[in-house]
Amino acid sequence: MERTPSDFKTSSAKNIANSRLRETFHSATRHALEQRLKSIHQVPEWEQLREKGHQIKKEVINQLDFYLEQLESNILNNGGQVFWARDADEASNYILRLCRRLNAKNVVKSKSMTTEEIKLASTLEKQGIEPIETDLGEFIIQLANETPSHIIAPALHMTRQQIGALFNKTFNIPYTEIPEELCAFARGKLRQKFLSTKLGISGVNFAAADTGTIVVVENEGNARMCTNLPKVHVAIMGLEKVIPRFEDLSIFLKLLSRSATGQKQTSYVSMINGPRKVEDLDGPEEFHLVILDNGRTEILSNPKLRESLFCIRCGACLNTCPVYQRVGGHSYGSTYSGPIGSVLTPLLQGLDTAKDLPYASSLCGACSNICPVKIDVHHQLLWLREQVVKQHKSSWQERLAMHCYTSIMKDVRLYRLGSFFLRNLLKIFYKKGQNLNVPGWSKDRDFPPIAAKTFKELWKEKTQQKTT
Amino acid sequence: MNASRTEILGRIRRSLDGLNRQQAPTKSDSSKFLFASDFVDLSRIAQRFKVESNCVGGETEICPNIDSVFQFIKSLIRDSGYKNIAVSNHNICVDNQIIQKLSVDLPEITFFNENNESGDHLQHSSNTHRLAQTDLSITGVDCLIADSGTIILTSKPEASRQISLLPTAHLAIASINQIYPNLSTALEYLQSTWATDHYPTAITLITGPSRTADIEKVLIKGAHGPVRQLALLIEDEIR
């Protein structure tokens, strides 16, 4: 099912109407927020830590060319190979060529939003190579032919019954909805793949420039399998994932695991310094790093939005966003959902298709408050809205309405006159005990009743009471 | 070097043109960026490790000496019904003759040492497939982190990367002298052991057993890696 950001209004309306999905997202995001809060209470200096993370990211983005070249040279020194990809096609084709050279019929993949972004799995599939998702959530949604609905928990939108039925149908196994049994089945199924596949693909959470170390953070152990067992390991990273120094990991690992899952430390952190050396007992014989641009240098050229490249993909802004909590990840129709997705998607794909996304926010600022690297997410959304309006992407009705509103708000007499008419007009339509039907507004929610007295009248009464 | 490299770097330089870019510093203060909450009572560092590892589903035992380590392992094997056991060549395993001593007391159990096989890729080697059938692996560690209950292993001739990954349970034996208070001090130690030609190709931080919460946020142990993650901390002065 291919969704695009231009479908945001219809998809989100559909998801809001689905009460089961709303309940799922509500409880899952609330749970994630509680876990995060618990783990952050153990770090009284959390705010300083965020500031430090912000400063390091700023340093790296302002010197991106320097750090990327340093990273490259250290990876080459460690015996790895580096490929720079301008866009999704270049990156996918490089991996495809590797598959061909190895004569690989399939590849094992660990969870990576970057591979989702370049649609690597579908490219490989079209060329006859089976991409095997090995993260449990990704494995499930791959079977269901879905896309991730959350950066951290891709199958968040599915119930255990749906997953049980899916396994039952796909693998012809007896139906079970017990999560432990479903997980054990997937473990056995994927273990065989890990032991026989020639190419492993992973994402990159951080890449330390000064040592040429790439870091993969996870809980399941599938990324360890993908990066250790196959003959060749390819890691793919957006070019903003570089960090200056190995020692900076102590800051970022703390920020990421606590913000993403509320863990002090995830079960596994793999730090990879290149392919196996002769004296090593195991490990891949080749290590390749793909450094992906795919629109990121375009974001970099915009001083107002450059900061969005600080993102470490923790998903905290999704969980805390009142819009995301209700509409779910799929409504956004893009790889990156939630507030940060509403900034990144228009920038990576263009405002034309994604012009609704900057409006998928109440501008409450919860995203900016929770961001572990202090990205000013909601102001970036506001700035993007300005671009939409400047490019006349808003409807003529909206522009007319805003024009009238501006004139009325500028003149106190006009304002009084306007509100007098509006109030009395609405009173005529309001029937006792009935909701007012306002097209576009009152389909899923009530229109608030008109107050008996205006603020001005109330104010007058209150001040008179005081004086008497 | 591909053509895209030049283009991407060019675009970055053009994008950042006009920005007041200072010379990139080579050293930061990240390692010194410690807070009061990073403080760990050094006299109770092993206890702290135990508490933290228990919180994430790991199992830690503080052992007064090497004899109690053997006692613990023997009852673990008997109670859990483990049949196949792999042992790394870490000093702590070799010097204490783990395999030799356990084999005497547990003759019905199969023990094996990891060995370096040449020739075919290791994925197809007997070592890998044997480890995949193994119930329990016993290794040493490079260091440990007290405030998160983490053990750190690096790839080296003494131990493979997969010995702590493929078996159903993994048990690490360490001296309490190997415990560092927090992540920054542990990373600093690791980096201090690197030389230009001698760096580990893989460093793995392990905190509790493999886990997932991908089905309705239900926490399940043993997604792909070990279902049980154990650590034995020896108080005695040993190497």
XYZ file of C-alpha atoms in Angstrom, chain B residues 25-226:
202
model
C 38.890 21.023 17.721
C 40.476 17.603 17.962
C 39.688 16.941 21.576
C 36.466 17.566 23.428
C 35.591 17.380 27.069
C 33.049 14.579 26.624
C 35.035 12.164 28.748
C 35.204 14.717 31.522
C 31.546 15.511 31.149
C 30.514 13.673 34.280
C 27.669 14.537 36.578
C 26.909 13.841 40.190
C 24.544 11.127 38.988
C 27.478 9.404 37.296
C 29.123 8.957 40.646
C 29.448 5.375 41.756
C 30.523 4.301 45.237
C 33.751 2.500 44.370
C 33.732 0.393 47.520
C 30.412 -1.077 46.433
C 31.045 -1.131 42.683
C 30.300 -4.865 42.270
C 27.040 -4.516 44.189
C 26.054 -1.609 41.962
C 26.743 -3.685 38.856
C 24.614 -6.477 40.250
C 21.661 -4.211 41.038
C 21.752 -2.568 37.607
C 22.082 -5.835 35.690
C 19.183 -7.362 37.650
C 17.039 -4.382 36.659
C 17.413 -5.298 32.988
C 16.918 -9.032 33.455
C 20.595 -9.985 33.719
C 21.839 -12.372 36.436
C 24.932 -11.438 38.425
C 26.688 -13.289 41.210
C 29.509 -11.887 43.308
C 31.967 -14.717 44.027
C 34.581 -14.491 46.805
C 37.020 -16.683 44.889
C 37.508 -18.950 41.878
C 36.220 -22.006 43.743
C 32.830 -20.422 44.196
C 32.835 -19.629 40.462
C 33.162 -23.331 39.727
C 30.434 -24.148 42.223
C 28.100 -21.640 40.599
C 28.750 -22.861 37.053
C 28.291 -26.499 38.031
C 24.910 -25.928 39.645
C 23.873 -23.653 36.760
C 24.624 -26.405 34.242
C 22.839 -29.064 36.318
C 19.782 -26.913 37.145
C 19.305 -25.656 33.608
C 19.993 -28.959 31.898
C 22.666 -27.504 29.599
C 24.412 -30.125 27.449
C 26.740 -28.273 25.068
C 29.073 -25.669 26.446
C 31.538 -23.431 24.594
C 34.467 -21.763 26.349
C 36.557 -18.888 24.974
C 40.327 -18.605 25.233
C 40.264 -15.478 27.379
C 43.050 -15.558 29.975
C 40.569 -15.878 32.809
C 39.198 -19.103 31.267
C 42.538 -20.586 30.216
C 44.488 -19.756 33.390
C 41.812 -21.190 35.612
C 41.479 -24.302 33.453
C 37.722 -23.924 33.222
C 37.202 -26.717 30.690
C 39.586 -29.179 32.306
C 38.171 -28.783 35.792
C 34.510 -28.774 34.753
C 34.979 -31.854 32.543
C 36.233 -33.834 35.508
C 33.150 -33.088 37.600
C 30.648 -33.142 34.724
C 31.750 -35.988 32.447
C 28.373 -36.205 30.686
C 28.565 -32.632 29.367
C 30.252 -31.655 26.083
C 32.748 -28.819 26.409
C 34.648 -27.251 23.562
C 37.152 -24.510 22.976
C 36.818 -22.043 20.158
C 39.476 -22.598 17.591
C 40.761 -20.658 14.636
C 39.941 -22.421 11.431
C 41.437 -21.370 8.164
C 40.015 -21.849 4.709
C 36.340 -21.333 4.084
C 34.424 -18.337 5.377
C 33.627 -18.745 9.028
C 29.894 -18.583 8.495
C 30.178 -22.054 7.043
C 32.741 -23.172 9.585
C 32.054 -25.798 12.172
C 32.752 -23.207 14.882
C 29.719 -21.116 13.881
C 27.372 -24.036 13.509
C 28.587 -25.557 16.729
C 28.034 -22.275 18.578
C 24.519 -22.081 17.129
C 23.772 -25.435 18.805
C 25.394 -24.430 22.092
C 23.378 -24.029 25.293
C 25.885 -21.968 27.232
C 29.035 -20.021 26.417
C 31.618 -19.005 28.997
C 33.942 -16.062 28.301
C 35.986 -13.384 29.984
C 35.348 -9.675 29.356
C 37.350 -6.581 28.403
C 35.674 -4.443 31.018
C 32.325 -3.779 32.707
C 30.203 -0.718 33.479
C 28.727 -0.487 36.969
C 26.029 2.158 36.506
C 24.264 0.324 33.674
C 25.160 -3.331 34.378
C 26.948 -3.593 31.032
C 29.693 -6.002 29.970
C 32.042 -5.114 27.134
C 33.686 -7.636 24.824
C 36.012 -6.946 21.910
C 36.973 -9.135 18.973
C 40.369 -10.712 19.497
C 42.219 -13.961 18.836
C 41.072 -15.262 22.228
C 37.354 -14.968 21.514
C 35.064 -14.716 18.513
C 32.293 -12.143 18.138
C 29.622 -14.826 17.949
C 30.443 -16.755 21.112
C 28.464 -14.215 23.133
C 25.675 -14.065 20.531
C 24.648 -17.478 19.224
C 24.323 -19.657 22.368
C 21.101 -19.758 24.403
C 22.885 -18.387 27.470
C 26.096 -16.410 27.874
C 28.097 -16.277 31.076
C 30.944 -13.796 31.546
C 33.570 -14.194 34.254
C 35.339 -11.058 35.419
C 37.381 -9.661 38.243
C 35.818 -6.757 40.136
C 38.936 -4.780 39.160
C 37.618 -4.754 35.610
C 34.512 -2.749 36.546
C 34.446 0.919 35.503
C 31.950 3.303 37.102
C 30.266 4.556 33.917
C 30.230 4.605 30.132
C 32.674 7.488 29.709
C 35.361 5.953 31.903
C 34.914 2.558 30.222
C 35.195 4.047 26.719
C 38.250 5.991 27.804
C 39.848 2.765 29.056
C 39.032 0.921 25.813
C 40.553 3.652 23.688
C 43.673 3.742 25.846
C 44.326 0.081 24.997
C 44.246 0.740 21.250
C 47.444 1.116 19.343
C 47.559 2.248 15.714
C 47.935 -1.296 14.456
C 46.192 -2.993 17.337
C 42.583 -1.978 17.612
C 39.627 -4.307 18.011
C 37.526 -4.625 14.849
C 34.366 -5.027 16.926
C 33.422 -3.775 20.374
C 30.165 -5.035 21.822
C 28.344 -3.561 24.803
C 25.952 -6.093 26.305
C 23.347 -5.012 28.853
C 21.093 -7.862 29.919
C 19.609 -10.514 27.659
C 18.372 -9.998 24.101
C 14.903 -8.495 24.180
C 12.057 -7.136 22.087
C 8.799 -5.308 22.698
C 7.652 -5.223 19.087
C 4.409 -7.105 19.692
C 2.022 -4.825 21.570
C 4.908 -3.517 23.687
C 5.069 -6.852 25.587
C 8.627 -7.368 26.817
C 10.047 -10.709 25.635
C 13.515 -12.039 26.476
C 15.584 -13.811 23.850
C 14.582 -12.195 20.568
C 17.648 -13.228 18.565
C 20.536 -13.309 21.019
C 20.956 -15.126 24.360
